Amino acid sequence: MQNKNVKLGEERCYTAISDHGLIGNLRTAALVSVDGSVESYCVPDFDSPSIFARILDKDKGGHFSVTPAVNFSTRQSYLPSSNILQTKFLNENGVVQVADFLPRQTSNDPGRPLLHWLIRRVEVIRGVFPLRVEVAPAFNYARDKHDTHIIPDRSVPSCLDDTSPHNKVLFVSENLSLDFRYISESVTDCVPVPEVDIQLLDLTKKGHLGLSASVDLNLVEGQVVTFVLRYLSPSQVKRDLEFRTPNPERDEVLQKVMPSPKIAEELGIDYKSLVSGASKFRAADDPLLTAELLSQLFTTTNQYWVNWIRRSTYTGSWKEAVNRSALALKLLIYEPTGAVVASPTFSLPEFIGGERNWDYRASWIRDSSFTLYALIRLGYTYEANAYMDFIFERLKHKNPDGSLQIMYTIHGEKIFPEEELLHLDGHKGSKPVRIGNGAIDHIQLDIYGELMDCIYLSQKFGRPLSYDTWVAVRELVDYVVKICNEPDLSIWEVRNKHRHFTYSKIMLWVALDRGLRLADKRSLPCPRRNEWITARDELYEQIMHKAWNKDLKIFGQSYEETDVLDSSVMIMPLVFFMNPSDPRFLSTLRAVLKSPERGGLTSNNLVYRYDVNKADDGVGGEEGTFCLCTLWTIEALTRAGEYDKSMLAKAVTMFEDFLQYLNHVGLCTEEISTSGEGLGNAVQGFTHVTLISTAYNLSRIMFKHKS
């Protein structure tokens, strides 16, 4: 729930990153601000160019806004157990409700095609409310020009009615075209159906490269207008453009075949039945647009999400936060391939005004593996198997040296070129805006540990490995043996020198350990078993000697810089590298829990990755506390709390503190500033993953202590 007061006439500046909800359809996702603006939306896929990116440039980034024309306060929430977002605008004269969603069909109706529509249902539920709707697409990251046309909407049965022509807006750019449609209705007796008059809107002085559209509404209680934005195929665009010029003969023919109350009366059948029957003669992805269809899409979409979250097996504490995190993670899955995006957004800053602005719309092996770990813990084996299929397909096409990429596009490709968009302002002036990610060819050796841990866990709850797949996995472990003594660029994707990062070494140990466990538990052939054991044990000894700082009594960030504290080493007990009661680990944990002023990494119960002024990562600039690291630290405290109740109490306190930093709808950003502002790309999958894992293990150990 979010309560925000907005005054009429105020210039609209940037909305805070955390002041947004997320909607999606397992193909793409959209951010919707608390004041009713779609701020980020890429069509048709997560990694497609944006059509709305107002969050990155308030003037020309593009937006789809529903905004009161009077002073108002606003509240935003999800429907219970759903990813349908609801925003309310309130003042003393009325209340209006906007429901936003991207349609999903229920699992028992797989034959119906997915409609790539963005639907916004606007309903006044009390009094009177004047509203302004603006649709201002900015194609291809606000780089492409477009033409705008207002034409009759042939998908609405009454489109050619002379008494009330029903129009739509057609936006045509070089590589993508959209149309903006609506259905108006009354849900209260004696209240007329609202009239909608679409007008062209010129925002070119703000940098837009084509005309936009606007609608001014003055709705009363019981009136509903539902707006639909969809992308069109070239053939649909060609047909629509023919309607720009009057053609009486064509219109007369269409009037005879288009369903209408008059034709229904002549045929002696119900009008709704006539419309339903006529839709069957249209393309499945282009049905007639009616209030009944939109109501059905709302119901089936809501039922899809409710049914999905009901499958969760989680019974621990903080269930509301866990369920919301699970629903958020589901939104990050690209259904056609099973890939999981790290975040559906790009170039949101890790520090306001800074340059740490990255594109996370790709599938990192690390992030995805942790995501599947969390979903498996909640009983979602279908998603785990789908991602495993995606990964096993990548194993068939390893690099010539036997390595994997640290990330792949959601389509499984290895190329995701980084580019700076200098024409965009960046969120609150945070430049440069980047698309693509230059880290795709980085050497980050930890990924083999996360992947092998995920494969190992999936074997406990998912589909068993085939022999051919085991051979591919075995080759991967052989590769780990070969490179486990090499330096890399670490989980933090540093952009200067390769080093022997402690976290990477721990995860390489995990890769070897899980390979051995898999072979033993499944009795799988392992001709190089002794080499794996030797490499695993030698790596363990190496970490204990080369990463340990005897003077500071901490595990350092790397073999080269053992004086630099890095909270990623909190992963040790989480992956069973080290017992949480080991004095070396406890000493490192206590050091991390100290404030930065005392040489630690914890501020107000939130944890930094490392001291950016002490560790040279080749990027520069400041950053906030890292949500992932906060939650890893809490889970490390939880594991240590099995042996020390005071640490368990500290873990509970820190976790409940952290939950206060979730936004108004329970979503996580990547980082949190010292003032409590959400930073970095949103929604950040890695954060929700670790929230689920932390809640799961904290609940488990609390129950164990009570028993």
XYZ file of C-alpha atoms in Angstrom:
707
model
C 0.000 0.000 0.000
C 1.325 3.431 -0.932
C -0.179 6.750 0.103
C 1.118 9.734 -1.835
C -0.349 13.198 -2.234
C -0.072 14.930 -5.600
C -1.010 18.542 -6.291
C -2.479 19.705 -9.564
C -0.185 21.834 -11.685
C 3.052 20.513 -10.246
C 5.629 19.673 -12.909
C 6.048 15.925 -12.979
C 9.590 15.013 -12.057
C 11.074 11.544 -11.713
C 9.223 9.048 -9.580
C 11.474 7.160 -7.148
C 12.573 3.724 -8.365
C 10.825 1.993 -5.472
C 7.529 3.833 -6.133
C 6.504 1.346 -8.819
C 4.688 -1.947 -9.159
C 5.465 -4.595 -11.775
C 3.117 -6.422 -14.131
C 4.032 -9.059 -16.706
C 3.043 -12.018 -18.874
C 6.198 -14.222 -18.894
C 7.335 -12.522 -22.100
C 7.934 -8.981 -20.920
C 7.049 -6.715 -17.998
C 6.043 -3.129 -17.282
C 6.690 -0.788 -14.372
C 3.677 1.247 -13.236
C 4.249 4.238 -10.954
C 2.108 5.103 -7.945
C 0.664 8.051 -9.868
C -0.585 5.842 -12.692
C 2.134 6.071 -15.342
C 3.617 3.132 -17.241
C 7.286 4.122 -16.917
C 9.126 1.152 -18.414
C 7.854 -1.279 -21.042
C 9.728 -3.217 -23.736
C 7.784 -4.920 -26.532
C 7.378 -7.779 -27.249
C 10.118 -9.352 -25.077
C 12.104 -8.401 -21.983
C 15.149 -7.502 -24.079
C 13.276 -5.750 -26.893
C 13.697 -1.980 -27.361
C 11.564 0.110 -25.048
C 8.440 1.984 -26.081
C 8.020 3.538 -22.622
C 11.108 4.586 -20.642
C 9.963 7.638 -18.718
C 11.846 6.356 -15.687
C 15.061 7.051 -17.640
C 14.023 10.328 -19.289
C 11.018 12.172 -17.892
C 10.535 14.285 -21.031
C 11.099 12.027 -24.038
C 11.425 8.493 -22.690
C 7.794 7.656 -23.462
C 4.848 6.961 -21.158
C 1.253 5.741 -20.861
C -0.338 7.694 -18.034
C -3.742 7.815 -16.363
C -3.682 10.916 -14.180
C -6.390 12.821 -12.265
C -6.974 16.391 -13.426
C -7.524 17.459 -9.794
C -5.517 17.231 -6.577
C -5.439 13.669 -5.288
C -3.808 11.111 -3.047
C -2.880 7.693 -4.351
C -2.687 4.131 -3.091
C -1.295 1.149 -4.932
C -1.469 -2.574 -4.198
C -1.712 -5.959 -5.860
C -4.891 -7.963 -5.843
C -4.489 -10.734 -3.229
C -2.231 -13.570 -4.425
C -2.028 -11.983 -7.864
C 0.170 -9.907 -10.170
C -2.707 -7.656 -11.227
C -1.819 -4.178 -9.990
C -4.423 -1.800 -8.638
C -3.920 1.960 -8.235
C -6.510 4.168 -6.519
C -6.808 7.938 -6.780
C -8.789 9.632 -4.033
C -10.040 13.061 -3.034
C -13.111 14.418 -1.255
C -15.204 14.291 -4.440
C -14.503 10.788 -5.640
C -12.426 7.632 -5.941
C -11.142 6.087 -9.173
C -9.516 2.689 -9.514
C -7.073 1.632 -12.241
C -6.374 -2.091 -12.695
C -3.281 -2.883 -14.798
C -2.288 -6.264 -16.210
C -0.781 -8.148 -19.132
C -3.156 -11.035 -19.945
C -2.398 -14.676 -19.169
C -4.529 -17.655 -20.083
C -5.224 -20.281 -17.435
C -3.171 -23.472 -17.575
C -6.266 -25.489 -18.543
C -6.708 -23.388 -21.707
C -3.329 -23.819 -23.465
C -4.827 -23.667 -26.950
C -5.702 -19.981 -26.739
C -2.830 -17.767 -27.939
C -1.233 -15.310 -25.569
C -2.515 -11.815 -26.299
C 0.342 -9.317 -26.224
C -1.819 -6.565 -24.790
C -1.329 -4.022 -22.029
C -4.730 -3.508 -20.401
C -5.683 -0.619 -18.106
C -9.209 -0.701 -16.627
C -10.345 2.675 -15.256
C -13.444 2.728 -13.034
C -14.931 5.426 -10.806
C -16.215 3.722 -7.664
C -17.399 6.852 -5.823
C -18.412 10.341 -6.856
C -16.993 12.163 -9.873
C -13.422 12.178 -11.140
C -11.851 14.075 -14.062
C -8.918 12.227 -15.639
C -6.387 12.691 -18.396
C -4.990 9.725 -20.309
C -1.831 10.149 -22.374
C -0.231 7.557 -24.650
C 3.182 8.749 -25.789
C 5.290 5.898 -27.186
C 8.984 6.502 -27.860
C 10.062 3.682 -30.140
C 13.456 1.959 -29.999
C 14.667 3.648 -26.817
C 13.310 7.013 -28.078
C 15.478 6.836 -31.219
C 12.914 6.083 -33.947
C 10.388 8.429 -35.522
C 6.783 7.329 -35.861
C 3.552 8.350 -37.595
C 0.265 8.635 -35.720
C -3.222 8.102 -37.189
C -6.720 8.158 -35.710
C -8.833 5.613 -37.601
C -12.011 3.539 -37.096
C -11.453 0.534 -34.860
C -12.514 -2.499 -36.900
C -12.122 -4.769 -33.873
C -15.100 -3.124 -32.122
C -18.545 -4.128 -33.438
C -19.882 -0.532 -33.379
C -16.888 0.998 -35.166
C -18.871 2.076 -38.261
C -21.952 3.329 -36.438
C -22.675 6.805 -37.837
C -24.166 8.008 -34.552
C -21.133 7.174 -32.430
C -17.998 6.386 -34.451
C -15.519 4.302 -32.468
C -11.924 5.230 -33.243
C -8.510 4.018 -32.235
C -4.958 5.353 -32.558
C -2.384 3.719 -34.786
C 1.311 4.369 -34.064
C 3.597 3.255 -36.910
C 7.394 3.225 -36.662
C 9.966 1.542 -38.890
C 10.267 -1.693 -36.905
C 7.238 -1.763 -34.602
C 3.644 -0.594 -34.692
C 1.040 -0.281 -31.941
C -2.622 0.504 -31.670
C -4.436 2.116 -28.757
C -8.041 0.993 -28.308
C -10.754 1.296 -25.698
C -14.103 -0.051 -24.543
C -16.429 2.103 -22.439
C -19.266 0.715 -20.351
C -21.565 1.376 -17.431
C -21.780 -1.113 -14.567
C -24.552 0.740 -12.720
C -28.194 1.093 -13.722
C -29.308 4.504 -14.996
C -25.709 5.635 -15.572
C -24.873 6.344 -19.230
C -21.941 4.762 -21.042
C -19.109 7.346 -21.007
C -18.070 9.019 -24.229
C -14.417 8.847 -25.250
C -12.889 11.374 -27.613
C -9.309 10.600 -28.643
C -7.200 13.596 -29.634
C -3.707 13.932 -31.037
C -1.115 15.305 -28.612
C 2.055 17.120 -29.663
C 4.982 16.490 -27.292
C 7.686 17.047 -29.892
C 8.956 20.124 -28.034
C 9.911 17.757 -25.229
C 11.891 15.593 -27.639
C 9.295 13.091 -28.844
C 9.782 11.953 -32.433
C 6.105 11.665 -33.364
C 2.655 12.681 -32.214
C 1.081 11.153 -29.129
C -2.573 10.735 -28.148
C -4.669 11.929 -25.233
C -8.148 11.446 -23.792
C -9.853 13.754 -21.300
C -12.494 12.010 -19.224
C -14.988 13.160 -16.628
C -16.286 9.914 -15.190
C -18.997 9.357 -12.609
C -19.624 6.436 -10.297
C -20.326 3.267 -12.261
C -18.609 4.336 -15.464
C -15.722 2.242 -16.763
C -13.276 2.771 -19.612
C -10.775 0.026 -20.401
C -7.779 0.939 -22.553
C -5.836 -1.640 -24.542
C -2.395 -1.146 -26.080
C -1.105 -3.906 -28.350
C 1.600 -4.357 -30.946
C 0.591 -5.202 -34.492
C 1.895 -7.392 -37.278
C 2.812 -5.701 -40.598
C -0.272 -7.215 -42.237
C -2.532 -5.752 -39.549
C -0.906 -2.349 -40.010
C -1.416 -2.506 -43.778
C -5.126 -3.261 -43.351
C -5.548 -0.518 -40.769
C -3.868 2.096 -42.921
C -6.449 1.442 -45.646
C -9.057 2.913 -43.313
C -7.461 6.357 -43.425
C -9.312 7.121 -46.668
C -13.128 7.022 -46.844
C -14.596 4.149 -48.878
C -18.403 4.029 -48.747
C -18.658 0.703 -50.600
C -16.214 -0.989 -48.247
C -17.922 0.478 -45.164
C -21.325 -0.667 -46.402
C -20.055 -4.246 -46.765
C -18.468 -4.148 -43.309
C -21.671 -2.865 -41.749
C -23.492 -5.888 -43.147
C -21.019 -8.427 -41.725
C -20.026 -6.666 -38.478
C -22.159 -7.840 -35.507
C -24.700 -5.273 -34.324
C -27.856 -5.283 -32.170
C -29.907 -4.687 -35.322
C -28.514 -7.784 -37.074
C -28.956 -9.850 -33.895
C -32.607 -8.782 -33.722
C -33.148 -9.658 -37.373
C -31.605 -13.099 -36.824
C -33.500 -13.595 -33.579
C -30.390 -14.382 -31.490
C -28.688 -12.821 -28.500
C -26.295 -10.012 -29.441
C -23.498 -11.334 -27.220
C -23.808 -14.760 -28.840
C -23.591 -13.133 -32.263
C -20.395 -11.294 -31.298
C -18.890 -14.463 -29.833
C -19.650 -16.373 -32.989
C -18.232 -13.645 -35.227
C -14.968 -13.657 -33.252
C -14.417 -17.284 -34.232
C -14.021 -16.188 -37.845
C -11.226 -13.748 -36.941
C -7.598 -14.537 -36.228
C -7.209 -16.031 -32.737
C -4.903 -13.185 -31.687
C -7.313 -10.529 -33.037
C -10.727 -11.191 -31.482
C -13.512 -8.632 -31.473
C -12.917 -6.231 -28.604
C -15.846 -6.256 -26.186
C -16.494 -5.598 -22.517
C -17.194 -9.314 -22.078
C -13.818 -10.272 -23.541
C -11.972 -7.798 -21.331
C -13.812 -9.048 -18.251
C -12.893 -12.610 -19.178
C -9.229 -11.664 -19.638
C -9.196 -9.991 -16.233
C -10.738 -13.041 -14.577
C -8.530 -15.635 -16.282
C -5.368 -13.599 -15.642
C -6.189 -13.206 -11.971
C -7.054 -16.902 -11.717
C -3.754 -17.835 -13.365
C -1.746 -16.052 -10.674
C -3.945 -17.234 -7.795
C -3.710 -20.852 -8.955
C 0.058 -20.574 -9.347
C 0.788 -19.225 -5.864
C -1.550 -21.802 -4.310
C 0.902 -24.470 -5.443
C 3.514 -23.130 -3.031
C 4.434 -25.584 -0.280
C 5.846 -22.895 2.016
C 4.488 -23.046 5.580
C 6.992 -20.916 7.498
C 6.885 -17.406 8.927
C 6.727 -14.213 6.835
C 4.515 -16.038 4.334
C 3.142 -12.832 2.794
C 6.642 -11.564 1.927
C 7.676 -14.997 0.626
C 4.605 -15.343 -1.582
C 5.059 -11.861 -3.026
C 8.710 -12.654 -3.744
C 7.680 -15.886 -5.477
C 5.141 -14.023 -7.617
C 7.810 -11.444 -8.484
C 10.266 -14.188 -9.497
C 7.648 -15.833 -11.692
C 7.356 -12.521 -13.573
C 11.065 -12.785 -14.456
C 10.731 -16.104 -16.304
C 10.766 -16.013 -20.103
C 8.367 -18.831 -20.814
C 9.360 -19.727 -24.418
C 12.862 -20.845 -23.355
C 12.662 -21.192 -19.561
C 15.352 -18.505 -19.107
C 15.195 -16.201 -16.085
C 16.074 -12.512 -16.412
C 18.043 -10.912 -13.600
C 15.713 -7.909 -13.776
C 13.157 -6.686 -16.316
C 14.620 -3.153 -16.273
C 17.785 -1.539 -17.562
C 20.163 1.242 -16.532
C 18.551 2.195 -13.243
C 21.335 3.697 -11.093
C 23.037 2.113 -8.102
C 23.721 5.647 -6.892
C 21.694 8.714 -7.898
C 23.817 10.780 -10.250
C 26.355 7.955 -10.590
C 27.495 5.869 -13.541
C 26.878 2.337 -12.195
C 23.902 1.844 -14.500
C 23.609 -1.605 -16.081
C 21.246 -3.586 -18.274
C 20.042 -6.714 -16.450
C 17.584 -8.008 -19.068
C 19.562 -11.194 -19.645
C 19.820 -14.583 -17.988
C 22.837 -14.814 -15.676
C 23.672 -18.403 -14.803
C 24.375 -17.271 -11.250
C 21.123 -15.387 -10.670
C 19.024 -17.972 -12.470
C 20.511 -20.850 -10.503
C 19.719 -19.153 -7.209
C 16.230 -18.348 -8.515
C 15.580 -21.996 -9.261
C 16.918 -22.914 -5.817
C 14.287 -20.660 -4.252
C 11.444 -21.885 -6.455
C 12.350 -25.522 -5.790
C 12.221 -24.789 -2.065
C 8.648 -23.597 -2.603
C 7.679 -26.674 -4.622
C 7.789 -25.201 -8.131
C 9.512 -28.052 -9.949
C 7.977 -27.224 -13.356
C 9.928 -23.952 -13.527
C 13.054 -25.734 -12.320
C 12.814 -28.354 -15.046
C 12.199 -25.676 -17.711
C 15.314 -23.768 -16.677
C 17.356 -26.959 -16.496
C 16.321 -27.674 -20.094
C 17.522 -24.180 -21.031
C 20.875 -24.774 -19.322
C 21.366 -28.298 -20.646
C 20.827 -26.911 -24.144
C 23.656 -24.439 -23.437
C 25.860 -27.334 -22.281
C 25.532 -28.804 -25.755
C 27.045 -25.649 -27.218
C 29.866 -24.775 -24.821
C 32.651 -22.471 -25.904
C 35.589 -24.150 -27.723
C 37.624 -24.275 -24.486
C 34.782 -26.024 -22.637
C 33.589 -22.932 -20.756
C 30.134 -21.421 -20.449
C 29.127 -17.784 -20.775
C 28.353 -16.045 -17.486
C 25.057 -15.006 -19.062
C 22.964 -15.656 -22.123
C 20.196 -13.692 -23.711
C 16.726 -14.951 -22.909
C 16.786 -16.606 -26.333
C 19.997 -18.506 -25.516
C 22.327 -16.318 -27.561
C 25.872 -15.401 -26.538
C 25.921 -11.819 -27.834
C 24.452 -8.916 -25.828
C 26.519 -5.899 -26.969
C 26.737 -2.956 -24.595
C 25.803 0.471 -25.898
C 25.438 3.905 -24.303
C 22.322 5.934 -25.130
C 23.648 9.455 -24.782
C 20.377 11.096 -25.880
C 18.575 9.920 -22.715
C 18.867 11.880 -19.483
C 19.100 8.873 -17.160
C 17.065 8.466 -13.970
C 17.411 11.773 -12.116
C 20.377 12.604 -14.343
C 22.261 9.337 -13.718
C 24.299 8.844 -16.878
C 25.125 7.035 -19.045
C 22.033 5.012 -19.923
C 23.254 1.601 -21.070
C 21.626 -1.196 -23.037
C 23.263 -4.575 -23.473
C 25.955 -5.702 -21.084
C 29.687 -5.822 -21.784
C 30.171 -8.346 -19.001
C 28.711 -11.124 -21.151
C 32.217 -12.265 -22.112
C 33.700 -11.741 -18.639
C 35.500 -14.552 -16.890
C 33.522 -15.161 -13.695
C 34.384 -18.618 -12.488
C 31.889 -18.736 -9.627
C 29.066 -19.543 -12.079
C 30.114 -23.203 -12.191
C 29.453 -23.557 -8.480
C 26.026 -21.968 -8.605
C 25.098 -24.053 -11.625
C 26.288 -27.349 -10.169
C 24.528 -26.594 -6.881
C 21.329 -25.942 -8.824
C 21.704 -29.164 -10.844
C 22.368 -31.103 -7.651
C 19.286 -29.674 -5.926
C 17.117 -30.222 -9.007
C 18.045 -33.916 -8.873
C 16.495 -34.148 -5.422
C 13.180 -32.639 -6.509
C 13.062 -32.518 -10.318
C 13.579 -34.715 -13.356
C 16.522 -37.180 -13.125
C 19.574 -36.645 -15.333
C 19.845 -38.667 -18.501
C 23.157 -40.364 -19.246
C 23.984 -37.943 -22.077
C 23.278 -34.981 -19.839
C 25.445 -36.464 -17.099
C 28.304 -36.762 -19.584
C 27.907 -33.039 -20.378
C 27.843 -32.225 -16.657
C 30.885 -34.423 -16.098
C 32.775 -32.546 -18.801
C 31.879 -29.312 -17.032
C 33.375 -30.567 -13.761
C 36.476 -31.684 -15.654
C 36.754 -28.134 -16.953
C 36.495 -26.808 -13.393
C 39.417 -29.025 -12.387
C 41.420 -27.438 -15.186
C 40.669 -23.780 -14.299
C 40.132 -23.802 -10.528
C 43.501 -22.116 -9.950
C 42.876 -19.325 -12.467
C 41.963 -15.713 -11.535
C 38.701 -14.083 -12.667
C 36.575 -10.908 -12.451
C 34.272 -12.154 -9.671
C 30.574 -12.062 -8.911
C 30.840 -8.254 -8.772
C 31.929 -8.042 -12.402
C 34.913 -5.783 -11.748
C 36.161 -4.053 -14.846
C 39.905 -3.925 -14.334
C 42.282 -6.688 -13.243
C 41.760 -10.406 -12.776
C 42.283 -11.660 -9.243
C 41.848 -14.792 -7.166
C 38.546 -13.752 -5.578
C 37.576 -15.692 -2.482
C 33.911 -16.012 -3.446
C 34.860 -17.472 -6.823
C 37.152 -20.017 -5.181
C 34.418 -21.061 -2.750
C 31.996 -21.615 -5.609
C 34.574 -23.570 -7.614
C 34.886 -25.807 -4.573
C 31.075 -26.137 -4.625
C 31.172 -27.198 -8.295
C 33.619 -29.999 -7.513
C 31.797 -31.051 -4.367
C 28.358 -31.215 -6.024
C 29.784 -33.146 -8.958
C 31.089 -35.760 -6.559
C 27.827 -35.879 -4.623
C 25.825 -36.301 -7.825
C 27.999 -39.197 -8.929
C 27.689 -40.889 -5.540
C 23.950 -40.396 -4.988
C 22.980 -41.447 -8.518
C 25.744 -44.095 -8.805
C 26.840 -42.406 -12.028
C 30.117 -43.363 -13.736
C 32.913 -40.989 -12.792
C 36.243 -42.069 -14.304
C 38.101 -38.989 -12.948
C 36.660 -39.197 -9.442
C 40.072 -39.206 -7.736
C 41.152 -36.100 -9.646
C 37.936 -34.330 -8.595
C 38.500 -35.251 -4.949
C 42.112 -34.075 -5.038
C 41.191 -30.783 -6.723
C 38.353 -30.162 -4.254
C 40.469 -30.813 -1.182
C 43.447 -28.825 -2.435
C 41.188 -25.869 -3.233
C 39.748 -25.968 0.277
C 43.206 -25.875 1.827
C 44.229 -23.101 -0.564
C 41.284 -20.906 0.477
C 42.000 -21.471 4.154
C 45.603 -20.407 3.717
C 45.561 -17.742 0.984
C 42.257 -15.968 1.659
C 42.663 -15.824 5.438
C 44.153 -12.688 6.974
C 45.827 -13.778 10.221
C 46.180 -10.240 11.534
C 42.630 -9.016 10.875
C 41.167 -12.491 11.402
C 38.946 -12.247 8.335
C 38.592 -13.921 4.981
C 39.584 -11.214 2.524
C 38.019 -10.319 -0.802
C 40.801 -12.023 -2.751
C 44.131 -13.776 -2.272
C 45.802 -10.543 -3.410
C 43.824 -8.270 -1.037
C 43.065 -10.096 2.164
C 42.752 -6.754 3.969
C 39.612 -5.884 1.961
C 36.416 -7.101 3.600
C 33.765 -8.455 1.203
C 30.337 -9.601 2.391
C 30.058 -12.196 -0.396
C 32.095 -14.565 1.790
C 28.978 -14.844 3.980
C 28.027 -17.551 1.463
C 30.392 -20.031 3.157
C 27.941 -21.792 5.505
C 25.057 -21.364 3.045
C 26.763 -23.691 0.544
C 28.198 -25.969 3.265
C 31.771 -24.918 2.616
C 32.313 -24.192 6.277
C 30.471 -24.860 9.494
C 28.819 -21.617 10.724
C 30.300 -22.165 14.170
C 33.888 -22.234 12.842
C 35.914 -19.509 14.645
C 37.346 -18.213 11.375
C 33.912 -17.710 9.883
C 32.463 -16.198 13.065
C 35.334 -13.733 13.213
C 34.652 -12.672 9.611
C 30.926 -12.418 10.313
C 31.514 -10.157 13.309
C 33.791 -7.954 11.199
C 31.104 -7.579 8.510
C 28.544 -6.634 11.185
C 30.632 -3.666 12.330
C 29.769 -0.214 11.006
C 31.817 1.222 8.120
C 33.308 3.744 10.551
C 34.735 0.803 12.533
C 35.979 -1.037 9.462
C 32.860 -3.121 8.853
C 30.175 -3.170 6.184
C 26.891 -2.829 8.101
C 24.917 0.395 8.401
C 21.484 0.468 10.025
C 21.277 -3.334 9.718
C 21.933 -3.106 5.948
C 25.143 -4.477 4.434
C 27.459 -3.087 1.741
C 29.233 -5.368 -0.746
C 32.631 -3.896 0.101
C 34.188 -0.496 0.695
C 34.297 1.064 -2.794
C 36.939 3.516 -1.582
C 39.233 0.684 -0.555
C 38.552 -1.920 -3.251
C 39.388 -0.917 -6.803
C 36.716 -2.412 -9.068
C 37.475 -0.365 -12.164
C 34.050 1.299 -12.185
C 34.242 4.207 -9.768
C 31.444 6.104 -8.069
C 29.397 5.392 -4.965
C 26.696 2.820 -4.298
C 24.143 1.917 -1.658
C 23.905 -1.070 0.641
C 23.372 -4.299 -1.292
C 20.139 -6.179 -0.544
C 21.631 -9.517 -1.573
C 24.525 -9.077 0.866
C 22.192 -8.007 3.668
C 20.176 -11.181 3.254
C 23.241 -13.420 2.928
C 24.537 -11.945 6.174
C 21.184 -12.567 7.866
C 21.170 -16.156 6.665
C 24.744 -16.629 7.870
C 23.638 -15.338 11.281
C 20.732 -17.769 11.100
C 23.023 -20.730 10.493
C 25.300 -19.584 13.321
C 22.180 -19.161 15.447
C 21.803 -22.934 15.597
C 24.682 -22.830 18.081
C 24.293 -19.324 19.528
C 20.777 -18.058 20.311
C 21.941 -14.444 20.444
C 22.901 -14.647 16.769
C 19.513 -16.098 15.907
C 17.846 -13.170 17.664
C 20.099 -10.782 15.726
C 19.103 -12.508 12.484
C 15.387 -12.100 13.241
C 15.862 -8.419 14.066
C 17.857 -7.724 10.900
C 15.395 -9.632 8.714
C 12.367 -7.831 10.064
C 14.217 -4.541 9.663
C 14.986 -5.444 6.061
C 11.333 -6.173 5.319
C 10.593 -2.545 6.175
C 12.624 -1.543 3.110
C 10.463 -3.503 0.680
C 8.383 -1.079 -1.309
C 4.655 -0.477 -0.895
C 3.752 -3.629 -2.844
C 6.461 -5.859 -1.345
C 9.028 -5.620 -4.157
C 12.811 -5.330 -3.854
C 15.311 -3.155 -5.617
C 18.980 -4.071 -5.947
C 20.307 -1.611 -3.384
C 19.150 0.769 -0.650
C 20.648 4.212 -0.076
C 21.650 5.586 3.297
C 18.377 7.552 3.311
C 16.347 4.390 2.637
C 15.693 5.024 -1.065
C 15.582 2.024 -3.399
C 18.408 1.979 -5.957
C 19.449 -0.118 -8.947
C 17.362 -2.194 -11.290
C 13.895 -3.180 -10.143
C 12.515 -5.738 -9.644
C 15.781 -7.448 -8.672
C 15.384 -11.199 -8.828
C 18.498 -12.013 -6.793
C 17.123 -10.047 -3.843
C 13.790 -11.884 -3.872
C 15.628 -15.210 -4.170
C 17.687 -14.567 -1.065
C 14.631 -13.238 0.789
C 12.877 -16.573 0.192
C 15.954 -18.569 1.176
C 16.492 -16.495 4.312
C 12.864 -16.744 5.415
C 12.873 -20.487 4.736
C 15.986 -21.209 6.789
C 15.225 -18.703 9.528
C 11.768 -20.256 9.986
C 13.281 -23.736 9.980
C 15.851 -22.994 12.661
C 13.404 -20.986 14.803
C 11.015 -23.966 14.737
C 13.895 -26.300 15.581
C 14.776 -24.204 18.646
C 11.139 -24.092 19.790
C 10.852 -27.861 19.425
